[in-house]
Short mmCIF file of C-alpha atoms in Angstrom, two decimals:
data_model
loop_
_atom_site.label_atom_id
_atom_site.label_comp_id
_atom_site.label_asym_id
_atom_site.label_seq_id
_atom_site.Cartn_x
_atom_site.Cartn_y
_atom_site.Cartn_z
CA MET X 1 148.69 -43.05 51.18
CA LEU X 2 146.56 -45.40 48.95
CA THR X 3 147.32 -49.20 49.53
CA ILE X 4 146.89 -51.62 46.95
CA LYS X 5 148.62 -54.45 48.48
CA SER X 6 145.64 -56.28 49.37
CA LEU X 7 142.46 -56.16 47.74
CA SER X 8 138.86 -57.02 49.20
CA PRO X 9 137.17 -59.76 47.28
CA ARG X 10 134.68 -57.06 45.77
CA GLN X 11 137.67 -55.00 44.68
CA LEU X 12 139.17 -58.12 43.22
CA PHE X 13 136.16 -59.08 41.36
CA TRP X 14 135.86 -55.54 39.66
CA CYS X 15 139.49 -55.52 38.97
CA ARG X 16 138.87 -59.01 37.02
CA VAL X 17 135.88 -57.55 35.18
CA ILE X 18 138.03 -54.67 34.18
CA VAL X 19 140.93 -56.60 32.96
CA PHE X 20 138.42 -58.96 31.00
CA VAL X 21 137.03 -56.36 29.21
CA LEU X 22 140.25 -54.45 28.36
CA ALA X 23 141.85 -57.64 26.99
CA LEU X 24 138.80 -58.08 24.87
CA LEU X 25 138.93 -54.60 23.36
CA PRO X 26 141.68 -55.50 20.67
CA PHE X 27 139.29 -58.35 19.51
CA LEU X 28 136.18 -56.00 19.36
CA ARG X 29 138.12 -53.42 17.80
CA LEU X 30 139.26 -56.06 14.86
CA VAL X 31 135.52 -57.24 14.59
CA TYR X 32 134.40 -53.70 14.27
CA ALA X 33 137.02 -52.90 12.00
CA VAL X 34 136.00 -55.65 9.60
CA TYR X 35 132.30 -55.01 9.97
CA GLN X 36 133.40 -51.37 8.81
CA ASP X 37 135.69 -52.46 6.16
CA ALA X 38 138.32 -50.24 7.69
CA LEU X 39 141.45 -52.62 7.56
CA GLY X 40 142.97 -51.18 4.69
CA ALA X 41 143.77 -52.85 1.21
CA ASN X 42 144.68 -56.11 2.62
CA PRO X 43 142.53 -57.14 5.60
CA LEU X 44 143.76 -60.55 6.20
CA GLU X 45 147.30 -59.53 6.51
CA PHE X 46 146.03 -56.89 8.96
CA ILE X 47 144.27 -59.52 10.85
CA THR X 48 147.03 -61.97 10.90
CA ARG X 49 149.73 -59.44 12.36
CA ASN X 50 147.43 -57.84 14.78
CA THR X 51 146.33 -61.22 16.42
CA GLY X 52 149.83 -62.44 16.37
CA ASP X 53 151.12 -58.99 18.03
CA TRP X 54 148.49 -59.57 20.84
CA ALA X 55 149.15 -63.28 21.26
CA LEU X 56 152.82 -62.04 21.99
CA TYR X 57 151.62 -58.90 24.02
CA PHE X 58 149.56 -61.16 26.32
CA LEU X 59 152.34 -63.73 26.68
CA CYS X 60 154.64 -61.10 27.96
CA ILE X 61 151.89 -59.79 30.30
CA SER X 62 151.37 -63.18 31.90
CA LEU X 63 155.22 -63.59 32.33
CA ALA X 64 155.32 -60.29 34.12
CA ILE X 65 152.66 -61.28 36.76
CA THR X 66 155.47 -63.08 38.95
CA PRO X 67 158.16 -60.48 38.89
CA LEU X 68 155.67 -57.85 39.61
CA ARG X 69 154.08 -59.74 42.53
CA LYS X 70 157.60 -60.09 43.83
CA ILE X 71 158.68 -56.57 43.70
CA LEU X 72 155.55 -54.63 44.38
CA GLU X 73 154.20 -57.26 46.81
CA TRP X 74 150.89 -57.15 45.10
CA HIS X 75 150.07 -60.64 45.59
CA TRP X 76 146.49 -60.46 44.28
CA LEU X 77 148.03 -60.27 40.83
CA ILE X 78 148.15 -64.14 40.74
CA ARG X 79 144.32 -64.18 40.54
CA LEU X 80 144.67 -62.38 37.20
CA ARG X 81 147.22 -64.71 35.82
CA ARG X 82 144.86 -67.45 34.50
CA MET X 83 142.83 -64.97 32.55
CA LEU X 84 146.05 -63.37 31.04
CA GLY X 85 147.14 -66.62 29.93
CA LEU X 86 144.04 -67.65 28.49
CA TYR X 87 143.98 -64.45 26.50
CA ALA X 88 147.27 -65.19 24.85
CA PHE X 89 145.84 -68.52 23.89
CA PHE X 90 142.86 -66.99 22.57
CA TYR X 91 144.77 -64.25 20.44
CA ALA X 92 147.11 -67.26 19.35
CA SER X 93 144.19 -69.20 18.39
CA LEU X 94 142.91 -66.62 16.17
CA HIS X 95 146.38 -66.15 14.67
CA PHE X 96 146.45 -69.67 13.76
CA LEU X 97 142.86 -69.79 12.71
CA THR X 98 143.56 -67.09 10.26
CA PHE X 99 146.50 -68.83 8.88
CA LEU X 100 144.54 -72.09 8.54
CA TRP X 101 141.32 -70.58 6.93
CA PHE X 102 142.68 -67.77 4.71
CA ASP X 103 145.87 -68.86 3.79
CA HIS X 104 145.08 -72.63 3.30
CA PHE X 105 141.23 -72.75 3.35
CA PHE X 106 141.08 -75.59 5.77
CA ASP X 107 143.35 -77.80 3.54
CA LEU X 108 145.58 -79.50 6.20
CA SER X 109 147.91 -81.22 4.13
CA ASP X 110 148.54 -77.75 2.18
CA MET X 111 148.86 -76.22 5.66
CA TRP X 112 151.09 -79.15 6.95
CA LEU X 113 153.56 -78.55 3.69
CA ASP X 114 154.00 -74.95 4.94
CA VAL X 115 154.39 -75.94 8.36
CA VAL X 116 157.31 -78.36 7.74
CA LYS X 117 158.90 -76.25 4.77
CA ARG X 118 159.40 -72.94 6.46
CA PRO X 119 161.08 -72.64 9.67
CA PHE X 120 159.34 -69.39 10.70
CA ILE X 121 155.93 -71.09 10.30
CA THR X 122 157.32 -74.28 12.21
CA VAL X 123 158.30 -72.32 15.16
CA GLY X 124 155.07 -70.65 15.26
CA PHE X 125 153.01 -73.97 15.00
CA VAL X 126 155.33 -75.68 17.76
CA ALA X 127 154.62 -72.79 20.07
CA PHE X 128 150.82 -72.94 19.54
CA VAL X 129 150.76 -76.72 19.89
CA LEU X 130 152.57 -76.19 23.00
CA LEU X 131 150.15 -73.59 24.31
CA LEU X 132 147.24 -76.00 23.97
CA PRO X 133 148.16 -78.43 27.19
CA LEU X 134 148.42 -75.34 29.11
CA ALA X 135 144.98 -73.88 28.11
CA LEU X 136 143.35 -77.14 28.54
CA THR X 137 144.68 -77.51 32.07
CA SER X 138 143.67 -73.79 33.11
CA ASN X 139 140.90 -74.74 35.52
CA GLN X 140 140.68 -75.82 39.33
CA TRP X 141 139.66 -79.45 38.16
CA MET X 142 142.86 -80.15 36.10
CA ILE X 143 145.02 -78.66 38.82
CA ARG X 144 143.60 -81.21 41.27
CA GLN X 145 143.76 -84.01 38.70
CA LEU X 146 147.28 -83.10 38.00
CA GLY X 147 148.50 -82.01 41.39
CA GLY X 148 150.21 -78.68 42.01
CA LYS X 149 153.66 -79.94 41.46
CA GLN X 150 153.03 -81.85 38.04
CA TRP X 151 150.71 -78.75 37.04
CA GLN X 152 153.73 -76.22 37.68
CA LEU X 153 156.13 -78.24 35.95
CA LEU X 154 153.75 -78.48 32.95
CA HIS X 155 152.90 -74.83 32.93
CA ARG X 156 156.63 -74.03 33.02
CA LEU X 157 156.36 -74.78 29.16
CA VAL X 158 155.58 -71.18 29.01
CA TYR X 159 159.37 -70.46 29.27
CA LEU X 160 159.79 -72.28 25.93
CA ILE X 161 156.80 -71.14 24.29
CA ALA X 162 157.53 -67.19 24.53
CA PRO X 163 160.97 -67.60 23.40
CA LEU X 164 159.62 -69.67 20.32
CA GLY X 165 156.84 -66.99 19.66
CA VAL X 166 159.69 -64.25 19.49
CA LEU X 167 161.80 -66.40 17.22
CA HIS X 168 158.79 -66.97 14.89
CA TYR X 169 158.33 -63.07 14.59
CA PHE X 170 161.86 -62.53 14.52
CA TRP X 171 162.22 -65.02 11.57
CA MET X 172 159.31 -63.70 9.79
CA LYS X 173 160.79 -60.23 9.64
CA ALA X 174 164.29 -61.20 9.18
CA GLY X 175 164.53 -60.88 5.24
CA LYS X 176 163.54 -57.12 5.54
CA ASN X 177 166.13 -55.88 8.09
CA LEU X 178 163.01 -54.61 10.04
CA LEU X 179 164.10 -56.14 13.33
CA LEU X 180 163.12 -53.36 15.79
CA GLN X 181 159.95 -54.78 17.03
CA PRO X 182 161.00 -58.37 17.28
CA LEU X 183 164.11 -57.02 19.13
CA LEU X 184 162.05 -55.34 21.65
CA PHE X 185 159.89 -58.53 22.33
CA ALA X 186 163.20 -60.44 22.50
CA VAL X 187 164.44 -57.86 25.31
CA LEU X 188 161.23 -57.92 27.06
CA VAL X 189 160.83 -61.92 27.16
CA GLY X 190 164.70 -62.11 27.81
CA GLY X 191 164.21 -59.64 30.79
CA LEU X 192 161.12 -61.48 32.02
CA LEU X 193 162.93 -64.89 31.92
CA GLY X 194 166.16 -63.72 33.04
CA VAL X 195 164.90 -62.15 36.32
CA ARG X 196 163.61 -65.66 37.21
CA LEU X 197 166.96 -67.05 36.47
CA TYR X 198 168.38 -64.45 38.57
CA TRP X 199 166.12 -65.07 41.44
CA ARG X 200 166.77 -68.67 41.40
CA LEU X 201 170.53 -68.23 41.31
CA GLN X 202 170.41 -66.03 44.23
CA SER X 203 168.21 -68.30 46.47
CA ARG X 204 170.66 -71.11 45.59
CA MET X 205 173.50 -68.96 46.68
CA LYS X 206 171.77 -68.42 50.01
CA ARG X 207 171.19 -71.94 50.83
CA GLN J 1 146.34 -33.34 -12.44
CA LYS J 2 144.96 -35.19 -15.48
CA LEU J 3 147.34 -36.82 -18.30
CA ALA J 4 145.82 -37.70 -21.49
CA ALA J 5 147.00 -41.12 -23.04
CA ALA J 6 145.52 -43.42 -25.92
CA ALA J 7 144.44 -46.94 -24.69
CA ASN J 8 147.03 -49.19 -26.03
CA SER J 9 144.78 -52.23 -27.03
CA ASN J 10 147.30 -54.82 -27.15
CA TYR J 11 147.64 -54.45 -23.12
CA LEU J 12 144.07 -54.41 -22.23
CA ILE J 13 143.31 -57.26 -19.82
CA LEU J 14 139.88 -58.43 -18.45
CA ASP J 15 141.01 -58.51 -14.96
CA LYS J 16 139.03 -56.11 -12.73
CA LYS J 17 141.03 -52.80 -12.08
CA THR J 18 142.27 -52.14 -8.50
CA SER J 19 140.44 -49.34 -6.99
CA TYR J 20 142.48 -45.94 -7.04
CA LYS J 21 142.01 -45.81 -3.21
CA ASP J 22 143.77 -49.39 -2.57
CA ALA J 23 146.52 -48.50 -5.19
CA THR J 24 147.41 -45.37 -3.70
CA THR J 25 147.16 -46.17 0.27
CA TYR J 26 148.98 -49.63 -0.10
CA ASN J 27 152.31 -49.26 -1.21
CA ASN J 28 155.85 -50.41 -0.56
CA PHE J 29 158.23 -47.38 -1.00
CA TYR J 30 160.57 -47.70 1.80
CA GLU J 31 161.91 -44.08 1.12
CA PHE J 32 158.84 -42.89 2.90
CA GLY J 33 158.56 -45.48 5.70
CA THR J 34 158.38 -49.37 5.65
CA ASP J 35 154.74 -49.59 6.64
CA LYS J 36 152.30 -49.81 3.59
CA ALA J 37 150.17 -46.76 4.80
CA ASP J 38 153.52 -44.67 5.09
CA PRO J 39 153.92 -43.60 1.67
CA ALA J 40 150.52 -42.14 1.36
CA GLU J 41 150.94 -40.20 4.44
CA ASN J 42 154.57 -38.97 4.04
CA ALA J 43 155.17 -38.58 0.33
CA ASP J 44 153.84 -34.96 0.19
CA SER J 45 157.32 -33.72 0.97
CA LEU J 46 158.36 -35.21 -2.38
CA LYS J 47 159.07 -32.32 -5.02
CA THR J 48 158.45 -33.60 -8.50
CA ARG J 49 159.12 -30.63 -10.41
CA PRO J 50 161.59 -29.64 -11.46
CA TRP J 51 162.76 -32.96 -11.86
CA THR J 52 165.56 -34.56 -14.49
CA VAL J 53 166.67 -37.96 -15.35
CA THR J 54 170.24 -38.44 -16.44
CA ILE J 55 170.95 -41.23 -18.79
CA GLU J 56 174.83 -41.97 -19.12
CA GLY J 57 177.36 -45.01 -19.28
CA GLU J 58 177.80 -47.09 -22.20
CA VAL J 59 176.02 -44.68 -24.36
CA LYS J 60 177.04 -42.56 -27.31
CA LYS J 61 174.99 -39.56 -26.40
CA SER J 62 174.43 -39.21 -22.62
CA VAL J 63 171.70 -36.74 -21.92
CA THR J 64 169.72 -35.24 -18.95
CA LEU J 65 166.07 -34.80 -19.63
CA ASP J 66 163.69 -32.90 -17.63
CA LEU J 67 159.85 -33.92 -17.04
CA ASP J 68 158.39 -32.19 -19.89
CA SER J 69 161.02 -33.67 -22.41
CA LEU J 70 160.18 -37.00 -20.95
CA LEU J 71 156.47 -36.42 -21.41
CA LYS J 72 157.22 -35.59 -25.10
CA LEU J 73 159.58 -38.24 -25.93
CA ALA J 74 157.10 -40.75 -27.04
CA PRO J 75 153.32 -40.89 -27.56
CA LEU J 76 151.88 -41.59 -24.25
CA GLU J 77 149.72 -44.97 -23.82
CA GLU J 78 147.41 -46.34 -21.47
CA ARG J 79 148.34 -49.89 -20.47
CA VAL J 80 146.75 -52.14 -18.05
CA TYR J 81 149.24 -54.52 -16.33
CA ARG J 82 148.84 -56.77 -13.45
CA LEU J 83 151.15 -56.15 -10.64
CA ARG J 84 152.46 -59.11 -8.68
CA CYS J 85 154.21 -58.10 -5.35
CA VAL J 86 157.01 -60.56 -3.88
CA GLU J 87 154.78 -60.52 -0.77
CA GLY J 88 152.20 -62.60 -2.26
CA TRP J 89 149.61 -59.97 -3.21
CA SER J 90 148.57 -58.47 -6.54
CA MET J 91 146.84 -55.44 -8.02
CA VAL J 92 145.78 -54.54 -11.56
CA ILE J 93 146.69 -51.13 -12.70
CA PRO J 94 146.04 -48.79 -15.50
CA TRP J 95 149.58 -47.22 -16.24
CA ILE J 96 150.64 -44.30 -18.67
CA GLY J 97 153.68 -44.18 -20.28
CA TYR J 98 155.70 -45.61 -23.15
CA SER J 99 158.26 -48.50 -23.70
CA LEU J 100 161.43 -48.00 -22.05
CA SER J 101 163.13 -48.72 -25.47
CA ASN J 102 162.05 -45.54 -26.73
CA LEU J 103 164.31 -43.65 -24.12
CA LEU J 104 167.30 -46.07 -24.50
CA LYS J 105 167.28 -45.94 -28.39
CA LYS J 106 167.65 -42.27 -28.35
CA VAL J 107 170.87 -42.27 -26.39
CA GLU J 108 172.36 -44.75 -28.62
CA PRO J 109 173.94 -47.55 -26.27
CA THR J 110 177.37 -48.81 -27.31
CA GLY J 111 178.26 -52.34 -28.06
CA ASN J 112 179.49 -52.92 -24.28
CA ALA J 113 175.84 -52.03 -22.97
CA ARG J 114 174.69 -55.28 -21.48
CA TYR J 115 172.55 -54.02 -18.48
CA VAL J 116 170.90 -51.27 -17.33
CA GLU J 117 171.11 -49.84 -13.89
CA PHE J 118 168.04 -47.57 -12.54
CA ILE J 119 168.89 -45.06 -9.49
CA SER J 120 166.06 -43.82 -7.59
CA LEU J 121 166.18 -40.25 -5.58
CA ALA J 122 167.62 -40.39 -2.08
CA ASP J 123 166.87 -37.07 -0.53
CA LYS J 124 166.87 -37.21 3.46
CA ARG J 125 165.03 -33.75 3.30
CA GLN J 126 162.24 -34.86 1.32
CA MET J 127 162.06 -38.64 2.08
CA PRO J 128 162.10 -39.47 5.81
CA GLY J 129 162.62 -43.14 5.15
CA VAL J 130 166.15 -42.74 3.81
CA ASN J 131 167.40 -41.86 7.48
CA SER J 132 166.50 -45.28 8.29
CA ARG J 133 168.90 -48.24 7.43
CA VAL J 134 166.44 -50.94 6.18
CA LEU J 135 168.13 -50.62 2.79
CA GLN J 136 171.31 -49.35 1.11
CA TRP J 137 170.16 -45.95 -0.46
CA PRO J 138 169.93 -44.80 -3.19
CA TYR J 139 167.56 -47.58 -4.15
CA THR J 140 169.19 -49.26 -7.20
CA GLU J 141 167.57 -51.78 -9.55
CA GLY J 142 168.64 -53.16 -12.73
CA LEU J 143 167.83 -55.20 -15.88
CA ARG J 144 169.67 -57.06 -18.54
CA MET J 145 169.61 -54.89 -21.95
CA ASP J 146 167.26 -57.44 -23.67
CA GLU J 147 164.72 -57.22 -20.71
CA ALA J 148 165.03 -53.39 -20.83
CA MET J 149 164.43 -53.30 -24.55
CA HIS J 150 161.31 -55.58 -24.42
CA PRO J 151 158.14 -53.82 -25.45
CA LEU J 152 156.72 -54.56 -22.09
CA SER J 153 159.16 -52.83 -20.20
CA LEU J 154 157.31 -49.48 -19.35
CA LEU J 155 158.69 -45.82 -18.44
CA ALA J 156 155.59 -44.66 -16.35
CA LEU J 157 154.76 -41.27 -15.88
CA GLY J 158 150.91 -41.52 -14.91
CA MET J 159 148.50 -43.89 -13.73
CA TYR J 160 144.42 -44.01 -13.55
CA GLY J 161 144.45 -41.00 -16.21
CA GLU J 162 146.59 -38.69 -14.00
CA VAL J 163 150.19 -37.96 -13.46
CA LEU J 164 151.74 -40.57 -10.95
CA PRO J 165 150.68 -39.90 -7.31
CA LYS J 166 153.72 -39.23 -5.29
CA GLN J 167 153.43 -42.49 -3.23
CA ASN J 168 153.43 -44.50 -6.33
CA GLY J 169 156.96 -43.40 -7.54
CA ALA J 170 156.32 -39.86 -8.85
CA PRO J 171 157.48 -38.34 -11.38
CA VAL J 172 158.66 -41.08 -13.49
CA ARG J 173 159.02 -44.82 -12.77
CA LEU J 174 159.41 -48.20 -14.14
CA VAL J 175 156.71 -50.93 -14.56
CA LEU J 176 157.91 -54.48 -15.44
CA PRO J 177 154.77 -56.57 -14.98
CA TRP J 178 156.46 -60.14 -15.33
CA LYS J 179 158.73 -59.25 -12.45
CA TYR J 180 157.86 -58.97 -8.70
CA GLY J 181 157.04 -55.21 -7.97
CA PHE J 182 160.25 -54.22 -6.20
CA LYS J 183 162.25 -54.54 -9.56
CA SER J 184 160.29 -51.63 -10.80
CA ALA J 185 162.21 -48.56 -9.55
CA LYS J 186 160.39 -45.40 -8.48
CA SER J 187 161.10 -41.79 -8.70
CA ILE J 188 164.24 -42.59 -10.97
CA VAL J 189 166.86 -39.76 -11.23
CA LYS J 190 169.62 -41.61 -13.11
CA ILE J 191 169.70 -44.45 -15.75
CA ARG J 192 173.16 -45.89 -16.27
CA LEU J 193 173.88 -48.52 -19.15
CA THR J 194 176.82 -50.79 -17.91
CA LYS J 195 178.89 -53.78 -19.12
CA ASP J 196 178.45 -55.65 -15.77
CA GLN J 197 175.59 -56.39 -13.76
CA PRO J 198 174.65 -54.02 -11.54
CA ARG J 199 174.21 -54.35 -7.67
CA THR J 200 170.58 -54.11 -6.80
CA SER J 201 169.23 -52.99 -3.34
CA TRP J 202 167.14 -55.79 -2.32
CA ASN J 203 169.57 -58.05 -3.79
CA LEU J 204 172.30 -56.52 -1.31
CA SER J 205 170.19 -56.75 1.65
CA ALA J 206 168.92 -60.32 1.49
CA PRO J 207 170.61 -62.09 -1.73
CA GLU J 208 169.07 -65.54 -0.69
CA GLU J 209 165.55 -64.13 -0.94
CA TYR J 210 165.76 -61.61 -3.45
CA GLY J 211 167.40 -62.49 -6.88
CA PHE J 212 168.84 -60.22 -9.57
CA TYR J 213 166.04 -61.57 -12.05
CA SER J 214 163.12 -61.86 -9.64
CA ASN J 215 160.72 -63.16 -12.53
CA VAL J 216 157.30 -63.91 -11.06
CA ASN J 217 157.45 -67.81 -11.01
CA PRO J 218 154.89 -69.70 -8.95
CA GLU J 219 157.44 -72.76 -9.04
CA VAL J 220 160.31 -70.88 -7.04
CA ASP J 221 159.26 -70.25 -3.54
CA HIS J 222 160.42 -67.27 -1.41
CA PRO J 223 162.20 -69.06 1.39
CA ARG J 224 159.60 -67.78 3.91
CA TRP J 225 156.60 -68.16 1.77
CA SER J 226 154.87 -70.01 -1.26
CA GLN J 227 154.64 -67.96 -4.29
CA ALA J 228 152.33 -70.29 -6.07
CA SER J 229 149.42 -68.33 -5.13
CA GLU J 230 148.41 -64.64 -4.53
CA ARG J 231 145.87 -62.39 -3.16
CA ARG J 232 144.32 -59.95 -5.39
CA ILE J 233 143.81 -56.53 -3.44
CA GLY J 234 140.29 -55.69 -3.03
CA GLU J 235 138.85 -58.87 -4.57
CA ASP J 236 139.98 -62.02 -2.80
CA GLY J 237 138.89 -61.51 0.61
CA PHE J 238 137.40 -63.59 3.20
CA LEU J 239 135.27 -65.88 1.28
CA SER J 240 137.61 -66.56 -1.65
CA ARG J 241 140.76 -68.80 -2.02
CA LYS J 242 143.82 -67.12 -3.06
CA ARG J 243 144.26 -67.17 -6.80
CA LYS J 244 147.17 -69.20 -8.66
CA THR J 245 150.17 -67.18 -9.64
CA LEU J 246 150.88 -67.53 -13.33
CA MET J 247 154.41 -67.86 -14.62
CA PHE J 248 155.71 -64.56 -15.54
CA ASN J 249 152.66 -63.21 -14.11
CA GLY J 250 150.84 -64.24 -17.10
CA TYR J 251 153.23 -62.52 -19.76
CA SER J 252 154.32 -65.32 -21.45
CA GLU J 253 155.92 -63.28 -24.42
CA VAL J 254 158.94 -62.59 -22.16
CA ALA J 255 159.60 -66.31 -21.92
CA SER J 256 162.07 -66.08 -24.93
CA LEU J 257 164.27 -64.02 -22.93
CA TYR J 258 165.05 -66.75 -20.58
CA THR J 259 165.55 -69.86 -23.03
CA GLY J 260 168.07 -72.29 -21.56
CA MET J 261 168.40 -70.64 -18.19
CA ASP J 262 167.60 -72.50 -14.99
CA LEU J 263 164.99 -70.34 -13.37
CA ARG J 264 165.80 -71.78 -10.13
CA LYS J 265 169.41 -70.72 -10.20
CA PHE J 266 168.56 -67.29 -11.73
CA TYR J 267 165.64 -66.47 -9.64
#
């Protein structure tokens, strides 16, 4: 039987290369489609939605690493988590940049009015701002500077960021009764956070 | 299928026309799905002949007209109108049709007729989107009588020199260029003149977002986005800013319909 509970350094290297390329594909596809003028009648709407979707997908994938490690005992998965988290940040940044550039043409005061006036944008903006410290501390040097405990505490912010991201999506769709996709994200994020809570309560009971 | 019409020079505008491709592949027509590409993919199943429109309610002569009678009811005109969607994008489309007032006069409204209700087809066999519960079916829209009688209100049977493509609301629809696009009901089967203000689909679904009037108004924001600017499909791309939205979408001749009304309250 094939065992993938542990990978050799070489296997792990290739695994990371593959994940890196796969995670970049949505971006490459977008660039290619822009170049080919294949994004339909409203390309900017397409880019906004697409980058937002992928930011949420990568948030969910990053959050799935720990439960998967626990269940499958593939402990090497942890070596992919930083990259996946940074990809979530990458797509969220593209999403934010699209908003700042094409909706507001880098007019910061204009953008700020939008952020404070509209709850769904406020929530999305807060989620993005909270992602910044996580992205900035995603390297060995910062982990050493902060110390493992502090670093871990800081990175638990993702437990707040993911629900905020889902809420942002939910609110964006709310007026149109098209709630299937945001509901799926809500169930997914709810499950990923719920299973953590469950394990924590369980370990507390054992003590 | 070609449809001949004489250009009405009162409604020629300088804006560049939206490409036929964009106008027929980027549509909101939830009877065929909620994605903008869905109507172009799914609307083939719509049968537009035979087709009848019944006009009833507060009228002296209620009638049911078939498509050929509608085509012959008044001379067909080509009018180029701006179209502003409530979602913040716009197009410029050469429609073919005639003022709705031609049809309404024919049925002789009674003194009680204060509103007009428009009801679209809702047939699950022809319209896959009707199985979903995103909106209350059939799609229903409404106007005040004076709005409906305004010469700008167009009963459209074609666009771009052809009969209406199915995804654009074939075979007969409304076009109300000073209101957000969803007010212009598509694939109409019934027109009812009423005493009381009719309930309308989007208003029932989200009353705080979509009012009965829904006039294009840059000063009244949608709760989730600003209506001050818009993106012209096919033109306002990566390097241009969004353009400013005009009051009544630039059709200031309708302003007198709303004198004395607080347009923030009656949005």
